[in-house]
mmCIF file of C-alpha atoms in Angstrom:
data_model
loop_
_atom_site.group_PDB
_atom_site.id
_atom_site.type_symbol
_atom_site.label_atom_id
_atom_site.label_comp_id
_atom_site.label_asym_id
_atom_site.label_seq_id
_atom_site.Cartn_x
_atom_site.Cartn_y
_atom_site.Cartn_z
ATOM 1 C CA UNK A 1 105.120 -14.502 13.530
ATOM 2 C CA UNK A 2 101.862 -12.557 13.742
ATOM 3 C CA UNK A 3 100.698 -11.202 17.091
ATOM 4 C CA UNK A 4 97.504 -12.960 18.135
ATOM 5 C CA UNK A 5 95.245 -10.776 20.272
ATOM 6 C CA UNK A 6 92.289 -11.719 22.453
ATOM 7 C CA UNK A 7 90.096 -9.814 19.995
ATOM 8 C CA UNK A 8 91.357 -12.014 17.148
ATOM 9 C CA UNK A 9 90.575 -15.146 19.135
ATOM 10 C CA UNK A 10 87.116 -13.885 20.005
ATOM 11 C CA UNK A 11 86.416 -12.952 16.381
ATOM 12 C CA UNK A 12 87.325 -16.456 15.197
ATOM 13 C CA UNK A 13 85.222 -17.969 17.969
ATOM 14 C CA UNK A 14 82.193 -15.902 16.964
ATOM 15 C CA UNK A 15 82.763 -16.824 13.337
ATOM 16 C CA UNK A 16 83.133 -20.557 13.891
ATOM 17 C CA UNK A 17 81.696 -21.444 17.284
ATOM 18 C CA UNK A 18 84.887 -23.358 18.191
ATOM 19 C CA UNK A 19 86.440 -23.208 21.688
ATOM 20 C CA UNK A 20 88.666 -20.323 22.785
ATOM 21 C CA UNK A 21 91.824 -22.401 23.185
ATOM 22 C CA UNK A 22 91.222 -24.175 19.875
ATOM 23 C CA UNK A 23 90.770 -20.815 18.162
ATOM 24 C CA UNK A 24 93.987 -19.434 19.653
ATOM 25 C CA UNK A 25 95.955 -22.500 18.559
ATOM 26 C CA UNK A 26 94.443 -22.335 15.073
ATOM 27 C CA UNK A 27 95.449 -18.678 14.688
ATOM 28 C CA UNK A 28 98.963 -19.355 15.974
ATOM 29 C CA UNK A 29 99.415 -22.291 13.603
ATOM 30 C CA UNK A 30 98.028 -20.205 10.722
ATOM 31 C CA UNK A 31 100.117 -17.110 11.520
ATOM 32 C CA UNK A 32 97.001 -15.010 12.074
ATOM 33 C CA UNK A 33 95.320 -15.850 8.752
ATOM 34 C CA UNK A 34 91.599 -16.296 9.502
ATOM 35 C CA UNK A 35 90.742 -18.421 6.477
ATOM 36 C CA UNK A 36 93.665 -20.748 7.138
ATOM 37 C CA UNK A 37 92.667 -20.900 10.804
ATOM 38 C CA UNK A 38 89.166 -22.029 9.825
ATOM 39 C CA UNK A 39 90.665 -24.696 7.556
ATOM 40 C CA UNK A 40 92.951 -25.784 10.398
ATOM 41 C CA UNK A 41 89.979 -26.240 12.738
ATOM 42 C CA UNK A 42 88.073 -28.204 10.118
ATOM 43 C CA UNK A 43 91.049 -30.444 9.412
ATOM 44 C CA UNK A 44 91.253 -31.181 13.130
ATOM 45 C CA UNK A 45 87.667 -32.400 13.041
ATOM 46 C CA UNK A 46 86.183 -29.388 14.814
ATOM 47 C CA UNK A 47 82.458 -28.881 14.264
ATOM 48 C CA UNK A 48 82.688 -25.293 13.141
ATOM 49 C CA UNK A 49 80.314 -22.949 11.407
ATOM 50 C CA UNK A 50 82.912 -21.912 8.856
ATOM 51 C CA UNK A 51 82.697 -18.399 7.468
ATOM 52 C CA UNK A 52 79.046 -17.882 8.334
ATOM 53 C CA UNK A 53 79.315 -14.161 8.899
ATOM 54 C CA UNK A 54 77.918 -13.519 5.416
ATOM 55 C CA UNK A 55 74.800 -15.634 5.947
ATOM 56 C CA UNK A 56 71.423 -14.023 6.582
ATOM 57 C CA UNK A 57 69.290 -14.870 9.607
ATOM 58 C CA UNK A 58 65.837 -14.075 8.271
ATOM 59 C CA UNK A 59 64.230 -16.956 10.147
ATOM 60 C CA UNK A 60 64.104 -17.533 13.905
ATOM 61 C CA UNK A 61 61.797 -16.952 16.831
ATOM 62 C CA UNK A 62 60.497 -13.844 18.587
ATOM 63 C CA UNK A 63 59.755 -14.281 22.296
ATOM 64 C CA UNK A 64 57.657 -11.733 24.195
ATOM 65 C CA UNK A 65 57.215 -12.273 27.943
ATOM 66 C CA UNK A 66 56.292 -10.320 31.045
ATOM 67 C CA UNK A 67 57.707 -10.582 34.543
ATOM 68 C CA UNK A 68 55.700 -12.314 37.263
ATOM 69 C CA UNK A 69 54.493 -8.979 38.681
ATOM 70 C CA UNK A 70 53.254 -7.831 35.262
ATOM 71 C CA UNK A 71 55.151 -4.556 35.468
ATOM 72 C CA UNK A 72 57.951 -5.222 32.979
ATOM 73 C CA UNK A 73 58.458 -7.242 29.840
ATOM 74 C CA UNK A 74 61.008 -8.178 27.205
ATOM 75 C CA UNK A 75 61.136 -9.160 23.564
ATOM 76 C CA UNK A 76 63.991 -11.441 22.500
ATOM 77 C CA UNK A 77 64.676 -12.233 18.853
ATOM 78 C CA UNK A 78 66.875 -15.252 18.145
ATOM 79 C CA UNK A 79 67.693 -15.494 14.453
ATOM 80 C CA UNK A 80 68.698 -18.469 12.321
ATOM 81 C CA UNK A 81 68.980 -19.246 8.616
ATOM 82 C CA UNK A 82 66.194 -21.759 8.039
ATOM 83 C CA UNK A 83 62.594 -22.345 9.044
ATOM 84 C CA UNK A 84 63.568 -25.921 9.893
ATOM 85 C CA UNK A 85 65.798 -24.755 12.751
ATOM 86 C CA UNK A 86 63.314 -22.081 13.865
ATOM 87 C CA UNK A 87 60.672 -24.764 14.435
ATOM 88 C CA UNK A 88 63.011 -27.002 16.430
ATOM 89 C CA UNK A 89 61.783 -27.432 20.003
ATOM 90 C CA UNK A 90 65.253 -27.090 21.528
ATOM 91 C CA UNK A 91 65.865 -23.857 19.610
ATOM 92 C CA UNK A 92 62.606 -22.377 20.913
ATOM 93 C CA UNK A 93 63.441 -23.506 24.463
ATOM 94 C CA UNK A 94 66.851 -21.831 24.194
ATOM 95 C CA UNK A 95 65.223 -18.551 23.149
ATOM 96 C CA UNK A 96 62.730 -18.825 26.014
ATOM 97 C CA UNK A 97 65.572 -19.400 28.496
ATOM 98 C CA UNK A 98 67.253 -16.192 27.315
ATOM 99 C CA UNK A 99 64.015 -14.251 27.771
ATOM 100 C CA UNK A 100 63.564 -15.686 31.278
ATOM 101 C CA UNK A 101 67.147 -14.749 32.130
ATOM 102 C CA UNK A 102 66.512 -11.175 31.031
ATOM 103 C CA UNK A 103 63.294 -10.908 33.048
ATOM 104 C CA UNK A 104 64.669 -12.530 36.189
ATOM 105 C CA UNK A 105 67.719 -10.269 36.235
ATOM 106 C CA UNK A 106 66.150 -6.968 35.205
ATOM 107 C CA UNK A 107 68.250 -6.752 32.043
ATOM 108 C CA UNK A 108 67.482 -3.651 30.003
ATOM 109 C CA UNK A 109 69.857 -3.756 27.008
ATOM 110 C CA UNK A 110 71.226 -6.184 24.432
ATOM 111 C CA UNK A 111 74.754 -5.550 25.717
ATOM 112 C CA UNK A 112 73.777 -6.553 29.244
ATOM 113 C CA UNK A 113 71.999 -9.623 27.931
ATOM 114 C CA UNK A 114 74.946 -10.874 25.876
ATOM 115 C CA UNK A 115 77.229 -10.524 28.896
ATOM 116 C CA UNK A 116 74.812 -12.168 31.359
ATOM 117 C CA UNK A 117 75.494 -15.753 32.404
ATOM 118 C CA UNK A 118 73.227 -18.651 31.481
ATOM 119 C CA UNK A 119 74.121 -22.090 32.874
ATOM 120 C CA UNK A 120 77.707 -21.122 33.613
ATOM 121 C CA UNK A 121 78.579 -19.231 30.425
ATOM 122 C CA UNK A 122 77.736 -15.868 28.885
ATOM 123 C CA UNK A 123 74.731 -15.658 26.588
ATOM 124 C CA UNK A 124 77.083 -14.651 23.753
ATOM 125 C CA UNK A 125 79.077 -17.856 24.272
ATOM 126 C CA UNK A 126 75.897 -19.914 24.521
ATOM 127 C CA UNK A 127 74.771 -18.504 21.164
ATOM 128 C CA UNK A 128 78.134 -19.421 19.659
ATOM 129 C CA UNK A 129 77.738 -22.934 21.033
ATOM 130 C CA UNK A 130 74.451 -23.138 19.140
ATOM 131 C CA UNK A 131 76.243 -22.124 15.941
ATOM 132 C CA UNK A 132 78.638 -25.033 16.312
ATOM 133 C CA UNK A 133 75.899 -27.440 17.374
ATOM 134 C CA UNK A 134 73.348 -26.581 14.693
ATOM 135 C CA UNK A 135 75.609 -25.651 11.806
ATOM 136 C CA UNK A 136 73.780 -22.420 10.953
ATOM 137 C CA UNK A 137 74.465 -18.803 11.735
ATOM 138 C CA UNK A 138 72.602 -17.997 14.958
ATOM 139 C CA UNK A 139 72.249 -14.417 16.192
ATOM 140 C CA UNK A 140 70.676 -12.741 19.177
ATOM 141 C CA UNK A 141 69.566 -9.872 16.967
ATOM 142 C CA UNK A 142 66.616 -8.251 18.718
ATOM 143 C CA UNK A 143 66.004 -7.147 22.288
ATOM 144 C CA UNK A 144 63.493 -4.732 23.823
ATOM 145 C CA UNK A 145 62.604 -3.931 27.428
ATOM 146 C CA UNK A 146 59.599 -1.999 28.787
ATOM 147 C CA UNK A 147 58.483 -1.144 32.302
ATOM 148 C CA UNK A 148 55.196 0.447 33.400
ATOM 149 C CA UNK A 149 52.199 0.177 35.713
ATOM 150 C CA UNK A 150 51.029 -2.784 33.659
ATOM 151 C CA UNK A 151 52.680 -4.629 30.773
ATOM 152 C CA UNK A 152 51.107 -7.086 28.341
ATOM 153 C CA UNK A 153 53.071 -9.453 26.087
ATOM 154 C CA UNK A 154 51.717 -11.073 22.931
ATOM 155 C CA UNK A 155 53.299 -13.539 20.484
ATOM 156 C CA UNK A 156 51.779 -13.756 17.023
ATOM 157 C CA UNK A 157 52.118 -16.369 14.287
ATOM 158 C CA UNK A 158 54.127 -19.187 15.877
ATOM 159 C CA UNK A 159 56.865 -16.953 17.320
ATOM 160 C CA UNK A 160 57.120 -14.772 14.199
ATOM 161 C CA UNK A 161 56.184 -11.494 15.911
ATOM 162 C CA UNK A 162 56.240 -10.195 19.460
ATOM 163 C CA UNK A 163 54.406 -7.215 20.960
ATOM 164 C CA UNK A 164 54.795 -5.483 24.317
ATOM 165 C CA UNK A 165 52.297 -2.882 25.502
ATOM 166 C CA UNK A 166 53.002 -0.622 28.465
ATOM 167 C CA UNK A 167 49.849 0.652 30.210
ATOM 168 C CA UNK A 168 49.490 3.289 32.909
ATOM 169 C CA UNK A 169 47.897 0.698 35.210
ATOM 170 C CA UNK A 170 47.427 -3.092 35.158
ATOM 171 C CA UNK A 171 44.777 -4.308 32.702
ATOM 172 C CA UNK A 172 42.857 -7.532 32.237
ATOM 173 C CA UNK A 173 44.234 -10.221 29.942
ATOM 174 C CA UNK A 174 41.433 -9.478 27.461
ATOM 175 C CA UNK A 175 42.128 -5.753 27.247
ATOM 176 C CA UNK A 176 45.874 -6.293 27.005
ATOM 177 C CA UNK A 177 45.448 -8.811 24.198
ATOM 178 C CA UNK A 178 43.011 -6.563 22.329
ATOM 179 C CA UNK A 179 45.513 -3.708 22.204
ATOM 180 C CA UNK A 180 48.490 -5.992 21.476
ATOM 181 C CA UNK A 181 46.621 -7.623 18.583
ATOM 182 C CA UNK A 182 45.720 -4.170 17.251
ATOM 183 C CA UNK A 183 49.407 -3.277 17.203
ATOM 184 C CA UNK A 184 50.338 -6.593 15.593
ATOM 185 C CA UNK A 185 47.731 -6.214 12.857
ATOM 186 C CA UNK A 186 47.869 -2.476 12.114
ATOM 187 C CA UNK A 187 51.544 -1.679 12.855
ATOM 188 C CA UNK A 188 51.133 1.881 14.185
ATOM 189 C CA UNK A 189 54.221 4.081 14.176
ATOM 190 C CA UNK A 190 53.483 5.781 17.509
ATOM 191 C CA UNK A 191 50.976 5.911 20.359
ATOM 192 C CA UNK A 192 49.481 9.257 19.286
ATOM 193 C CA UNK A 193 50.167 12.275 17.083
ATOM 194 C CA UNK A 194 52.262 13.925 19.803
ATOM 195 C CA UNK A 195 54.567 10.894 19.808
ATOM 196 C CA UNK A 196 55.341 11.018 16.075
ATOM 197 C CA UNK A 197 58.858 12.394 15.452
ATOM 198 C CA UNK A 198 58.803 15.978 14.142
ATOM 199 C CA UNK A 199 61.029 15.097 11.192
ATOM 200 C CA UNK A 200 58.563 12.412 10.061
ATOM 201 C CA UNK A 201 55.650 14.866 10.238
ATOM 202 C CA UNK A 202 57.674 17.411 8.232
ATOM 203 C CA UNK A 203 58.450 14.797 5.587
ATOM 204 C CA UNK A 204 54.809 13.738 5.312
ATOM 205 C CA UNK A 205 53.718 17.371 5.045
ATOM 206 C CA UNK A 206 56.251 18.081 2.306
ATOM 207 C CA UNK A 207 55.034 15.049 0.345
ATOM 208 C CA UNK A 208 51.404 16.082 0.836
ATOM 209 C CA UNK A 209 52.069 19.644 -0.379
ATOM 210 C CA UNK A 210 53.859 18.395 -3.486
ATOM 211 C CA UNK A 211 50.990 15.977 -4.187
ATOM 212 C CA UNK A 212 48.484 18.832 -3.984
ATOM 213 C CA UNK A 213 50.567 21.010 -6.307
ATOM 214 C CA UNK A 214 50.923 18.104 -8.768
ATOM 215 C CA UNK A 215 47.120 17.864 -8.832
ATOM 216 C CA UNK A 216 47.012 21.430 -10.132
ATOM 217 C CA UNK A 217 45.448 22.940 -7.013
ATOM 218 C CA UNK A 218 46.192 26.613 -6.260
ATOM 219 C CA UNK A 219 49.189 27.221 -4.020
ATOM 220 C CA UNK A 220 47.051 28.979 -1.396
ATOM 221 C CA UNK A 221 45.015 25.793 -1.005
ATOM 222 C CA UNK A 222 48.050 23.510 -0.699
ATOM 223 C CA UNK A 223 48.669 24.071 3.016
ATOM 224 C CA UNK A 224 45.026 23.512 3.972
ATOM 225 C CA UNK A 225 44.662 20.359 1.885
ATOM 226 C CA UNK A 226 48.043 19.079 3.113
ATOM 227 C CA UNK A 227 46.866 19.549 6.707
ATOM 228 C CA UNK A 228 43.918 17.297 5.952
ATOM 229 C CA UNK A 229 46.262 14.673 4.529
ATOM 230 C CA UNK A 230 48.401 14.852 7.667
ATOM 231 C CA UNK A 231 45.327 14.300 9.846
ATOM 232 C CA UNK A 232 44.485 11.254 7.740
ATOM 233 C CA UNK A 233 48.059 10.035 8.213
ATOM 234 C CA UNK A 234 47.680 10.324 12.001
ATOM 235 C CA UNK A 235 44.358 8.476 11.897
ATOM 236 C CA UNK A 236 45.852 5.595 9.954
ATOM 237 C CA UNK A 237 49.279 5.448 11.590
ATOM 238 C CA UNK A 238 48.930 6.273 15.295
ATOM 239 C CA UNK A 239 47.544 3.715 17.698
ATOM 240 C CA UNK A 240 44.957 5.803 19.548
ATOM 241 C CA UNK A 241 43.450 7.306 16.382
ATOM 242 C CA UNK A 242 43.286 4.025 14.455
ATOM 243 C CA UNK A 243 39.935 2.307 13.996
ATOM 244 C CA UNK A 244 39.647 -0.467 16.581
ATOM 245 C CA UNK A 245 40.003 -3.769 14.694
ATOM 246 C CA UNK A 246 37.233 -5.453 16.710
ATOM 247 C CA UNK A 247 34.795 -2.584 16.135
ATOM 248 C CA UNK A 248 35.537 -0.166 13.290
ATOM 249 C CA UNK A 249 32.890 2.218 14.559
ATOM 250 C CA UNK A 250 35.176 3.327 17.379
ATOM 251 C CA UNK A 251 38.803 4.333 17.684
ATOM 252 C CA UNK A 252 41.325 2.619 19.951
ATOM 253 C CA UNK A 253 41.118 5.703 22.193
ATOM 254 C CA UNK A 254 37.343 5.232 22.420
ATOM 255 C CA UNK A 255 37.815 1.582 23.339
ATOM 256 C CA UNK A 256 40.271 2.434 26.121
ATOM 257 C CA UNK A 257 37.871 5.033 27.539
ATOM 258 C CA UNK A 258 35.106 2.434 27.592
ATOM 259 C CA UNK A 259 37.343 0.255 29.775
ATOM 260 C CA UNK A 260 38.638 3.004 32.072
ATOM 261 C CA UNK A 261 38.534 6.753 31.463
ATOM 262 C CA UNK A 262 41.982 7.108 33.031
ATOM 263 C CA UNK A 263 43.644 4.156 31.239
ATOM 264 C CA UNK A 264 46.528 5.135 28.956
ATOM 265 C CA UNK A 265 48.963 3.343 26.661
ATOM 266 C CA UNK A 266 52.397 4.644 27.629
ATOM 267 C CA UNK A 267 54.406 2.920 24.899
ATOM 268 C CA UNK A 268 54.652 -0.225 22.839
ATOM 269 C CA UNK A 269 57.200 -2.388 21.029
ATOM 270 C CA UNK A 270 56.475 -4.497 17.949
ATOM 271 C CA UNK A 271 59.210 -6.789 16.629
ATOM 272 C CA UNK A 272 58.810 -9.175 13.693
ATOM 273 C CA UNK A 273 61.095 -11.561 11.842
ATOM 274 C CA UNK A 274 62.848 -10.312 8.748
#
C-alpha cells in the first residue's frame, strides 16, 4: 500500500479541482497512482478538470486597480484556456474580487495572495474551484504590487493588458492616464537610461559594435558609432526619453516637466496576456 501524503492530495486537488477528502480517497483506492485516481474521481461522477496541467492559459483577464487612497496598486492576471471563458462576466468578477482582496489587505506577493482567504477559503482553493466549475485550466499567473506618492492604474483592450505607474506625488486622472497609455503603447523597458540593467546595455553595445564592424567601418570608429546606437536605443526604449505619443515634438520627460517640474515617475509595471 502506497503512502499518501498531504502533498500528494494537494497535487491531485490542484490537477482536478476535486475536494480534499475525495482526492485522498481516490489516491488510497488507486494505491497512489495519479492517473488511476483521476479515473476513479470521474467514475464517481466528480466534475474534475482531468489532467489539465499540460494545457496553456493564453487567454484570461488582467486587472489593474489602485487603493482608495491612490498610493498603492496591484495587477492581477487570471488565466484561462479560451476567449469564451475570459469574456464571461462571472470570471471577470472573480478576478476583480481577487484584486480587491489584495488591495484591501496590503498583499505584496503572489504567495501571500494565494494563501489569503476569500469568502472562507484560500485564493488557491477558490481558483481550483473555478477549474472544476468551468472545466478549463485556470491559473492565477500574474501579480504585481506598487506603492508610491501617487499610483495610477490603467486597463487596456478589454482586460488584455494592465499598467501601473508609480509617481513621486499624486497626479490628475488625465496625467496618470497619459503616462499609462504611453507605457501600454510603447512598451518601454525602464523609466530612464540609469534604470536599464548593465548587462542589457553591455549586450546592446556588443551588438552595435559588431554591426559597425560588419558595415566595414574602421575599428577606431566602432566605439563612437556604437555609442550613438546606444543613445538611440535609450531614446526608443526608456520611458522618459521616448517621444510622447500625444505630441511627438516633445519627450515624455518634457511632458512631465510641463505638468510639474518636480514630478517624477518612480517605476511602472506593464502586464499583458500571453
